[in-house]
């Protein structure tokens, strides 16, 4: 049965990467005792040295949250793994019978996966915007997170206002917006993130150049993603998406692009594949999307 989380339930951030590390440090700084849960290397690093944040918005400090390999029973959990870590995260959560779960992954299908793994638990998907990178890989010392620029926004559906994690995030320096339906929260982001990530990865270029390399192909891709978003309940046109992308810095690059450059598929399937599959389920043909994904996959080979 879905119930209100106990107010004394432990607050956990699962996946202390760039986003998880930043969120955990922000919560601790706001006075919320928080535990980070993750794989052995990161857990040991946080336990020994903490999380050092360098943020243009919030400044620099080192947080010292608790760190553990397992999710405490009945916790209120913020999930911040990457798609590759979702299965492991779901298994840890299933063993912990959490009071509530708020995921911050990009994409849409993680919500179904987490809900399937956690019958009876309230699972909500939010989104987070803010350019963040974990910069300490392989180094001795704190887990280091660099947050660039002044944008740091968490968006959660209107009916998630009462979640303990959402209420705690409101005490941090992040701008927390609680508005709209679950589908709106996810698709208002994915509808522009997918073309941005796919085009920059396909052309290995900044967003401006990536849009200009094959304008007709880009326009077709935007029309298809818009059709899928509309079918998901977020009415969108290709012009809407073009306007959003044109408003972003033309030099903007994506983390999928960084993964592809490094020979990793990263969240290609969680972002592009998810739009393809949702398109298929709605009977929306996506030839331009299919071509773009195939071109990114060819770069990986
Ligand atoms: N970074 C951004 O600017 C940004 C902005 C908005 C949204 N997002 C989204 O936020 C999510 C997290 O991204 P991120 O940039 O924080 O990623 P990240 O820095 O790569 O961190 C990923 C986290 O997931 C864990 N993980 C990865 N593979 C795993 C596996 N197989 N099993 C268990 N755990 C695994 C990592 O564990 P280890 O600690 O052991 O490495 C790490 O804690 C993604 O969905 C991303 O699209 C990111």
mmCIF file of C-alpha atoms and ligand atoms in Angstrom:
data_model
loop_
_atom_site.group_PDB
_atom_site.id
_atom_site.type_symbol
_atom_site.label_atom_id
_atom_site.label_comp_id
_atom_site.label_asym_id
_atom_site.label_seq_id
_atom_site.Cartn_x
_atom_site.Cartn_y
_atom_site.Cartn_z
ATOM 1 C CA UNK A 1 0.000 0.000 0.000
ATOM 2 C CA UNK A 2 1.223 3.470 -0.795
ATOM 3 C CA UNK A 3 1.648 5.389 2.433
ATOM 4 C CA UNK A 4 3.082 8.650 3.621
ATOM 5 C CA UNK A 5 6.780 8.267 4.438
ATOM 6 C CA UNK A 6 7.703 8.430 8.089
ATOM 7 C CA UNK A 7 9.272 11.803 8.751
ATOM 8 C CA UNK A 8 12.141 10.135 10.607
ATOM 9 C CA UNK A 9 12.931 7.812 7.695
ATOM 10 C CA UNK A 10 16.589 8.034 6.651
ATOM 11 C CA UNK A 11 17.302 10.150 3.593
ATOM 12 C CA UNK A 12 19.457 8.354 1.031
ATOM 13 C CA UNK A 13 21.069 9.311 -2.258
ATOM 14 C CA UNK A 14 21.688 6.210 -4.358
ATOM 15 C CA UNK A 15 24.514 6.687 -6.884
ATOM 16 C CA UNK A 16 27.073 9.277 -5.771
ATOM 17 C CA UNK A 17 28.095 10.347 -9.258
ATOM 18 C CA UNK A 18 28.000 13.933 -10.463
ATOM 19 C CA UNK A 19 24.314 14.505 -9.732
ATOM 20 C CA UNK A 20 24.091 12.211 -6.714
ATOM 21 C CA UNK A 21 27.226 13.690 -5.173
ATOM 22 C CA UNK A 22 25.981 17.240 -5.668
ATOM 23 C CA UNK A 23 22.507 16.481 -4.330
ATOM 24 C CA UNK A 24 23.859 14.652 -1.276
ATOM 25 C CA UNK A 25 26.258 17.504 -0.477
ATOM 26 C CA UNK A 26 23.491 20.096 -0.893
ATOM 27 C CA UNK A 27 21.174 18.169 1.414
ATOM 28 C CA UNK A 28 23.839 17.780 4.073
ATOM 29 C CA UNK A 29 24.683 21.485 3.833
ATOM 30 C CA UNK A 30 20.987 22.275 4.300
ATOM 31 C CA UNK A 31 21.027 20.346 7.575
ATOM 32 C CA UNK A 32 19.491 17.059 6.423
ATOM 33 C CA UNK A 33 21.389 13.986 7.585
ATOM 34 C CA UNK A 34 21.926 11.993 4.402
ATOM 35 C CA UNK A 35 23.539 8.693 3.500
ATOM 36 C CA UNK A 36 25.032 8.013 0.096
ATOM 37 C CA UNK A 37 24.753 4.457 -1.163
ATOM 38 C CA UNK A 38 26.748 3.143 -4.078
ATOM 39 C CA UNK A 39 29.409 0.798 -5.315
ATOM 40 C CA UNK A 40 32.412 -0.033 -3.167
ATOM 41 C CA UNK A 41 34.904 2.449 -4.638
ATOM 42 C CA UNK A 42 32.688 5.514 -4.307
ATOM 43 C CA UNK A 43 31.395 4.483 -0.897
ATOM 44 C CA UNK A 44 34.953 4.079 0.411
ATOM 45 C CA UNK A 45 35.964 7.415 -1.107
ATOM 46 C CA UNK A 46 33.044 9.303 0.467
ATOM 47 C CA UNK A 47 33.489 7.544 3.814
ATOM 48 C CA UNK A 48 37.179 8.454 3.941
ATOM 49 C CA UNK A 49 37.250 11.906 2.361
ATOM 50 C CA UNK A 50 33.695 13.214 1.826
ATOM 51 C CA UNK A 51 32.304 14.988 -1.219
ATOM 52 C CA UNK A 52 34.033 18.160 -2.413
ATOM 53 C CA UNK A 53 31.746 20.430 -4.416
ATOM 54 C CA UNK A 54 32.913 23.254 -6.655
ATOM 55 C CA UNK A 55 29.870 25.164 -7.820
ATOM 56 C CA UNK A 56 29.581 28.492 -9.617
ATOM 57 C CA UNK A 57 26.195 28.900 -7.933
ATOM 58 C CA UNK A 58 26.785 27.673 -4.414
ATOM 59 C CA UNK A 59 30.534 27.939 -3.925
ATOM 60 C CA UNK A 60 32.998 25.311 -2.745
ATOM 61 C CA UNK A 61 32.791 23.114 0.316
ATOM 62 C CA UNK A 62 33.350 19.548 1.424
ATOM 63 C CA UNK A 63 30.398 17.570 2.744
ATOM 64 C CA UNK A 64 30.810 14.540 4.943
ATOM 65 C CA UNK A 65 27.639 12.463 4.535
ATOM 66 C CA UNK A 66 27.412 8.899 5.790
ATOM 67 C CA UNK A 67 28.243 6.282 3.156
ATOM 68 C CA UNK A 68 26.964 2.717 2.917
ATOM 69 C CA UNK A 69 26.810 -0.196 0.510
ATOM 70 C CA UNK A 70 23.154 -0.998 1.271
ATOM 71 C CA UNK A 71 20.026 1.136 1.380
ATOM 72 C CA UNK A 72 18.725 1.348 4.970
ATOM 73 C CA UNK A 73 15.323 -0.243 5.462
ATOM 74 C CA UNK A 74 12.414 2.151 4.996
ATOM 75 C CA UNK A 75 14.539 5.008 3.618
ATOM 76 C CA UNK A 76 13.390 7.922 1.482
ATOM 77 C CA UNK A 77 15.635 7.499 -1.545
ATOM 78 C CA UNK A 78 16.769 9.811 -4.316
ATOM 79 C CA UNK A 79 18.074 7.694 -7.201
ATOM 80 C CA UNK A 80 20.855 9.316 -9.226
ATOM 81 C CA UNK A 81 22.622 6.428 -10.953
ATOM 82 C CA UNK A 82 23.134 6.444 -14.697
ATOM 83 C CA UNK A 83 20.986 4.109 -16.804
ATOM 84 C CA UNK A 84 23.744 1.466 -16.676
ATOM 85 C CA UNK A 85 23.343 1.331 -12.909
ATOM 86 C CA UNK A 86 19.569 1.113 -12.855
ATOM 87 C CA UNK A 87 19.301 -2.651 -12.518
ATOM 88 C CA UNK A 88 21.747 -2.700 -9.604
ATOM 89 C CA UNK A 89 19.930 0.237 -8.010
ATOM 90 C CA UNK A 90 16.572 -1.494 -8.353
ATOM 91 C CA UNK A 91 17.942 -4.618 -6.656
ATOM 92 C CA UNK A 92 19.314 -2.593 -3.733
ATOM 93 C CA UNK A 93 16.001 -0.789 -3.395
ATOM 94 C CA UNK A 94 13.935 -3.953 -3.559
ATOM 95 C CA UNK A 95 15.907 -5.346 -0.619
ATOM 96 C CA UNK A 96 15.289 -2.196 1.440
ATOM 97 C CA UNK A 97 11.511 -1.721 1.136
ATOM 98 C CA UNK A 98 11.955 2.060 0.858
ATOM 99 C CA UNK A 99 9.299 4.470 2.084
ATOM 100 C CA UNK A 100 9.480 6.488 -1.151
ATOM 101 C CA UNK A 101 11.682 6.879 -4.201
ATOM 102 C CA UNK A 102 12.420 9.956 -6.298
ATOM 103 C CA UNK A 103 14.490 9.257 -9.412
ATOM 104 C CA UNK A 104 16.476 11.959 -11.182
ATOM 105 C CA UNK A 105 17.664 10.015 -14.220
ATOM 106 C CA UNK A 106 17.228 11.310 -17.737
ATOM 107 C CA UNK A 107 14.917 9.292 -19.973
ATOM 108 C CA UNK A 108 11.514 7.835 -19.118
ATOM 109 C CA UNK A 109 11.737 4.069 -18.896
ATOM 110 C CA UNK A 110 13.581 4.010 -15.563
ATOM 111 C CA UNK A 111 10.295 4.922 -13.902
ATOM 112 C CA UNK A 112 8.606 1.742 -15.143
ATOM 113 C CA UNK A 113 11.650 -0.333 -14.173
ATOM 114 C CA UNK A 114 11.739 1.075 -10.635
ATOM 115 C CA UNK A 115 7.990 0.732 -10.176
ATOM 116 C CA UNK A 116 8.138 -2.870 -11.369
ATOM 117 C CA UNK A 117 10.906 -3.620 -8.857
ATOM 118 C CA UNK A 118 9.094 -1.870 -6.008
ATOM 119 C CA UNK A 119 5.426 -2.833 -5.946
ATOM 120 C CA UNK A 120 3.701 -0.963 -3.146
ATOM 121 C CA UNK A 121 6.309 1.798 -2.913
ATOM 122 C CA UNK A 122 5.588 5.321 -4.074
ATOM 123 C CA UNK A 123 8.027 5.898 -6.950
ATOM 124 C CA UNK A 124 8.127 9.290 -8.640
ATOM 125 C CA UNK A 125 10.397 10.582 -11.401
ATOM 126 C CA UNK A 126 11.735 14.103 -11.257
ATOM 127 C CA UNK A 127 14.280 15.780 -13.477
ATOM 128 C CA UNK A 128 17.333 17.840 -12.681
ATOM 129 C CA UNK A 129 18.962 20.529 -14.803
ATOM 130 C CA UNK A 130 22.475 21.748 -14.097
ATOM 131 C CA UNK A 131 25.770 20.956 -15.790
ATOM 132 C CA UNK A 132 27.622 18.737 -13.353
ATOM 133 C CA UNK A 133 30.654 16.479 -13.684
ATOM 134 C CA UNK A 134 32.404 14.132 -11.294
ATOM 135 C CA UNK A 135 36.029 15.068 -11.647
ATOM 136 C CA UNK A 136 37.747 12.853 -9.117
ATOM 137 C CA UNK A 137 37.748 9.487 -10.891
ATOM 138 C CA UNK A 138 40.825 7.489 -9.996
ATOM 139 C CA UNK A 139 42.152 10.126 -7.624
ATOM 140 C CA UNK A 140 42.901 9.838 -3.965
ATOM 141 C CA UNK A 141 40.917 12.287 -1.844
ATOM 142 C CA UNK A 142 37.299 13.394 -1.802
ATOM 143 C CA UNK A 143 34.752 12.527 -4.420
ATOM 144 C CA UNK A 144 34.819 15.797 -6.344
ATOM 145 C CA UNK A 145 31.892 17.303 -8.161
ATOM 146 C CA UNK A 146 32.067 20.324 -10.432
ATOM 147 C CA UNK A 147 28.813 22.187 -11.029
ATOM 148 C CA UNK A 148 29.145 24.748 -13.821
ATOM 149 C CA UNK A 149 26.964 27.805 -14.353
ATOM 150 C CA UNK A 150 24.041 29.076 -12.329
ATOM 151 C CA UNK A 151 21.346 26.642 -13.440
ATOM 152 C CA UNK A 152 20.381 24.104 -10.820
ATOM 153 C CA UNK A 153 16.743 23.096 -10.963
ATOM 154 C CA UNK A 154 14.857 20.043 -9.802
ATOM 155 C CA UNK A 155 11.395 19.484 -11.247
ATOM 156 C CA UNK A 156 8.909 17.066 -9.692
ATOM 157 C CA UNK A 157 5.251 16.386 -10.468
ATOM 158 C CA UNK A 158 2.661 18.401 -8.537
ATOM 159 C CA UNK A 159 1.458 15.362 -6.637
ATOM 160 C CA UNK A 160 4.989 14.723 -5.334
ATOM 161 C CA UNK A 161 5.051 17.886 -3.212
ATOM 162 C CA UNK A 162 4.655 15.863 -0.017
ATOM 163 C CA UNK A 163 7.576 13.492 -0.610
ATOM 164 C CA UNK A 164 10.183 13.807 2.142
ATOM 165 C CA UNK A 165 12.932 14.020 -0.490
ATOM 166 C CA UNK A 166 11.181 16.842 -2.344
ATOM 167 C CA UNK A 167 10.593 18.742 0.888
ATOM 168 C CA UNK A 168 14.245 18.308 1.855
ATOM 169 C CA UNK A 169 15.442 19.460 -1.576
ATOM 170 C CA UNK A 170 13.395 22.632 -1.130
ATOM 171 C CA UNK A 171 15.730 23.522 1.769
ATOM 172 C CA UNK A 172 18.774 23.432 -0.511
ATOM 173 C CA UNK A 173 20.156 25.984 -2.949
ATOM 174 C CA UNK A 174 18.514 24.134 -5.835
ATOM 175 C CA UNK A 175 15.487 25.739 -7.418
ATOM 176 C CA UNK A 176 12.737 23.168 -6.842
ATOM 177 C CA UNK A 177 9.718 23.335 -9.119
ATOM 178 C CA UNK A 178 6.779 21.114 -8.254
ATOM 179 C CA UNK A 179 4.348 21.287 -11.116
ATOM 180 C CA UNK A 180 2.549 19.267 -13.770
ATOM 181 C CA UNK A 181 1.896 15.601 -14.275
ATOM 182 C CA UNK A 182 4.439 12.800 -14.223
ATOM 183 C CA UNK A 183 4.382 12.635 -18.033
ATOM 184 C CA UNK A 184 4.867 16.386 -18.331
ATOM 185 C CA UNK A 185 7.866 16.402 -16.000
ATOM 186 C CA UNK A 186 9.626 13.685 -17.992
ATOM 187 C CA UNK A 187 8.664 14.659 -21.524
ATOM 188 C CA UNK A 188 9.167 18.410 -21.169
ATOM 189 C CA UNK A 189 12.810 17.471 -20.685
ATOM 190 C CA UNK A 190 13.233 14.415 -22.912
ATOM 191 C CA UNK A 191 11.633 16.135 -25.906
ATOM 192 C CA UNK A 192 14.600 18.499 -26.271
ATOM 193 C CA UNK A 193 17.275 16.440 -24.510
ATOM 194 C CA UNK A 194 16.881 13.541 -26.962
ATOM 195 C CA UNK A 195 17.489 15.561 -30.147
ATOM 196 C CA UNK A 196 20.221 17.588 -28.430
ATOM 197 C CA UNK A 197 22.085 14.505 -27.217
ATOM 198 C CA UNK A 198 21.577 12.521 -30.421
ATOM 199 C CA UNK A 199 22.535 15.264 -32.877
ATOM 200 C CA UNK A 200 25.645 16.364 -30.967
ATOM 201 C CA UNK A 201 26.683 12.711 -30.664
ATOM 202 C CA UNK A 202 25.967 11.916 -34.293
ATOM 203 C CA UNK A 203 27.996 14.828 -35.636
ATOM 204 C CA UNK A 204 30.468 15.099 -32.767
ATOM 205 C CA UNK A 205 29.872 18.831 -32.794
ATOM 206 C CA UNK A 206 28.429 21.569 -30.638
ATOM 207 C CA UNK A 207 24.660 21.923 -30.795
ATOM 208 C CA UNK A 208 24.642 24.813 -33.293
ATOM 209 C CA UNK A 209 26.816 22.965 -35.796
ATOM 210 C CA UNK A 210 24.991 19.684 -35.154
ATOM 211 C CA UNK A 211 21.680 21.324 -36.100
ATOM 212 C CA UNK A 212 23.195 22.786 -39.270
ATOM 213 C CA UNK A 213 24.989 19.703 -40.609
ATOM 214 C CA UNK A 214 21.836 18.203 -42.128
ATOM 215 C CA UNK A 215 19.019 20.703 -41.557
ATOM 216 C CA UNK A 216 16.354 18.564 -43.270
ATOM 217 C CA UNK A 217 17.350 15.507 -41.247
ATOM 218 C CA UNK A 218 17.358 17.526 -38.030
ATOM 219 C CA UNK A 219 13.935 18.958 -38.842
ATOM 220 C CA UNK A 220 12.563 15.457 -39.495
ATOM 221 C CA UNK A 221 14.034 14.239 -36.199
ATOM 222 C CA UNK A 222 12.456 17.138 -34.314
ATOM 223 C CA UNK A 223 9.083 16.447 -35.949
ATOM 224 C CA UNK A 224 9.230 12.790 -34.905
ATOM 225 C CA UNK A 225 10.262 13.499 -31.312
ATOM 226 C CA UNK A 226 7.528 16.161 -31.145
ATOM 227 C CA UNK A 227 4.975 13.608 -32.364
ATOM 228 C CA UNK A 228 6.037 11.103 -29.712
ATOM 229 C CA UNK A 229 5.989 13.740 -26.939
ATOM 230 C CA UNK A 230 2.520 14.800 -28.080
ATOM 231 C CA UNK A 231 1.338 11.193 -28.003
ATOM 232 C CA UNK A 232 2.710 10.991 -24.442
ATOM 233 C CA UNK A 233 0.513 13.917 -23.416
ATOM 234 C CA UNK A 234 2.842 16.878 -23.965
ATOM 235 C CA UNK A 235 1.615 18.676 -27.108
ATOM 236 C CA UNK A 236 4.743 19.689 -29.019
ATOM 237 C CA UNK A 237 5.660 20.775 -32.539
ATOM 238 C CA UNK A 238 8.974 20.626 -34.372
ATOM 239 C CA UNK A 239 8.968 24.435 -34.238
ATOM 240 C CA UNK A 240 8.688 24.320 -30.441
ATOM 241 C CA UNK A 241 11.716 22.053 -30.248
ATOM 242 C CA UNK A 242 13.676 24.101 -32.742
ATOM 243 C CA UNK A 243 13.012 27.227 -30.668
ATOM 244 C CA UNK A 244 14.149 25.477 -27.461
ATOM 245 C CA UNK A 245 17.354 24.179 -29.072
ATOM 246 C CA UNK A 246 18.073 27.531 -30.753
ATOM 247 C CA UNK A 247 17.868 29.130 -27.303
ATOM 248 C CA UNK A 248 20.648 26.913 -25.932
ATOM 249 C CA UNK A 249 24.318 27.856 -26.331
ATOM 250 C CA UNK A 250 25.455 26.764 -29.832
ATOM 251 C CA UNK A 251 28.648 25.391 -28.312
ATOM 252 C CA UNK A 252 26.695 23.122 -25.944
ATOM 253 C CA UNK A 253 27.812 19.506 -25.953
ATOM 254 C CA UNK A 254 26.102 16.534 -24.347
ATOM 255 C CA UNK A 255 27.237 13.914 -21.875
ATOM 256 C CA UNK A 256 26.111 11.238 -24.352
ATOM 257 C CA UNK A 257 28.574 12.776 -26.790
ATOM 258 C CA UNK A 258 31.347 12.490 -24.192
ATOM 259 C CA UNK A 259 30.431 8.845 -23.623
ATOM 260 C CA UNK A 260 30.396 8.096 -27.362
ATOM 261 C CA UNK A 261 33.765 9.793 -27.795
ATOM 262 C CA UNK A 262 35.077 7.497 -25.075
ATOM 263 C CA UNK A 263 33.630 4.465 -26.888
ATOM 264 C CA UNK A 264 30.725 3.937 -24.480
ATOM 265 C CA UNK A 265 27.048 3.760 -25.418
ATOM 266 C CA UNK A 266 26.181 5.596 -22.194
ATOM 267 C CA UNK A 267 22.504 6.530 -22.138
ATOM 268 C CA UNK A 268 21.975 6.175 -25.913
ATOM 269 C CA UNK A 269 19.322 3.524 -25.376
ATOM 270 C CA UNK A 270 17.760 5.204 -22.329
ATOM 271 C CA UNK A 271 17.359 8.442 -24.310
ATOM 272 C CA UNK A 272 17.111 7.606 -28.029
ATOM 273 C CA UNK A 273 15.900 4.026 -27.709
ATOM 274 C CA UNK A 274 13.183 5.059 -25.270
ATOM 275 C CA UNK A 275 11.759 7.615 -27.729
ATOM 276 C CA UNK A 276 11.898 4.976 -30.491
ATOM 277 C CA UNK A 277 10.012 2.449 -28.363
ATOM 278 C CA UNK A 278 7.395 4.936 -27.210
ATOM 279 C CA UNK A 279 6.965 6.009 -30.841
ATOM 280 C CA UNK A 280 6.423 2.414 -31.855
ATOM 281 C CA UNK A 281 3.849 1.911 -29.101
ATOM 282 C CA UNK A 282 1.898 4.938 -30.347
ATOM 283 C CA UNK A 283 2.206 4.029 -34.044
ATOM 284 C CA UNK A 284 4.466 7.041 -34.709
ATOM 285 C CA UNK A 285 6.997 6.265 -37.435
ATOM 286 C CA UNK A 286 10.513 7.453 -36.554
ATOM 287 C CA UNK A 287 12.758 6.953 -39.613
ATOM 288 C CA UNK A 288 14.909 10.036 -38.928
ATOM 289 C CA UNK A 289 15.345 9.009 -35.303
ATOM 290 C CA UNK A 290 16.236 5.467 -36.358
ATOM 291 C CA UNK A 291 18.839 6.796 -38.812
ATOM 292 C CA UNK A 292 20.324 9.107 -36.196
ATOM 293 C CA UNK A 293 20.621 6.363 -33.593
ATOM 294 C CA UNK A 294 22.151 4.014 -36.171
ATOM 295 C CA UNK A 295 24.710 6.713 -37.045
ATOM 296 C CA UNK A 296 25.669 7.096 -33.388
ATOM 297 C CA UNK A 297 25.950 3.311 -33.048
ATOM 298 C CA UNK A 298 28.176 3.263 -36.142
ATOM 299 C CA UNK A 299 30.483 5.774 -34.433
ATOM 300 C CA UNK A 300 30.706 3.398 -31.495
ATOM 301 C CA UNK A 301 31.779 0.551 -33.765
HETATM 302 N N1 LIG B 1 25.679 15.311 -14.971
HETATM 303 C C1 LIG B 1 24.743 16.161 -15.363
HETATM 304 O O1 LIG B 1 25.030 17.344 -15.642
HETATM 305 C C2 LIG B 1 23.307 15.706 -15.454
HETATM 306 C C3 LIG B 1 22.307 16.685 -15.568
HETATM 307 C C4 LIG B 1 20.981 16.279 -15.596
HETATM 308 C C5 LIG B 1 20.656 14.941 -15.541
HETATM 309 N N2 LIG B 1 21.642 14.006 -15.453
HETATM 310 C C6 LIG B 1 21.243 12.597 -15.365
HETATM 311 O O2 LIG B 1 21.503 12.153 -14.046
HETATM 312 C C7 LIG B 1 21.820 10.750 -14.053
HETATM 313 C C8 LIG B 1 23.180 10.557 -13.379
HETATM 314 O O3 LIG B 1 24.154 11.187 -14.198
HETATM 315 P P1 LIG B 1 25.589 11.607 -13.662
HETATM 316 O O4 LIG B 1 26.111 12.611 -14.614
HETATM 317 O O5 LIG B 1 25.524 11.924 -12.235
HETATM 318 O O6 LIG B 1 26.389 10.244 -13.885
HETATM 319 P P2 LIG B 1 27.798 9.806 -13.273
HETATM 320 O O7 LIG B 1 28.558 10.968 -12.773
HETATM 321 O O8 LIG B 1 28.423 8.915 -14.286
HETATM 322 O O9 LIG B 1 27.376 8.935 -11.997
HETATM 323 C C9 LIG B 1 26.658 7.763 -12.199
HETATM 324 C C10 LIG B 1 26.427 7.045 -10.895
HETATM 325 O O10 LIG B 1 25.813 5.807 -11.253
HETATM 326 C C11 LIG B 1 26.564 4.729 -10.718
HETATM 327 N N3 LIG B 1 26.617 3.604 -11.659
HETATM 328 C C12 LIG B 1 26.996 3.637 -12.953
HETATM 329 N N4 LIG B 1 26.969 2.390 -13.478
HETATM 330 C C13 LIG B 1 26.585 1.586 -12.470
HETATM 331 C C14 LIG B 1 26.379 0.181 -12.366
HETATM 332 N N5 LIG B 1 26.536 -0.619 -13.418
HETATM 333 N N6 LIG B 1 25.972 -0.315 -11.170
HETATM 334 C C15 LIG B 1 25.784 0.498 -10.103
HETATM 335 N N7 LIG B 1 25.975 1.838 -10.141
HETATM 336 C C16 LIG B 1 26.369 2.354 -11.308
HETATM 337 C C17 LIG B 1 27.963 5.276 -10.551
HETATM 338 O O11 LIG B 1 28.596 4.452 -9.601
HETATM 339 P P3 LIG B 1 30.086 4.698 -9.137
HETATM 340 O O12 LIG B 1 29.972 5.832 -8.131
HETATM 341 O O13 LIG B 1 30.513 3.427 -8.532
HETATM 342 O O14 LIG B 1 30.869 5.085 -10.343
HETATM 343 C C18 LIG B 1 27.700 6.700 -10.122
HETATM 344 O O15 LIG B 1 27.476 6.775 -8.742
HETATM 345 C C19 LIG B 1 21.824 10.334 -15.521
HETATM 346 O O16 LIG B 1 20.575 9.774 -15.872
HETATM 347 C C20 LIG B 1 22.027 11.652 -16.258
HETATM 348 O O17 LIG B 1 21.501 11.628 -17.576
HETATM 349 C C21 LIG B 1 22.963 14.357 -15.397
#
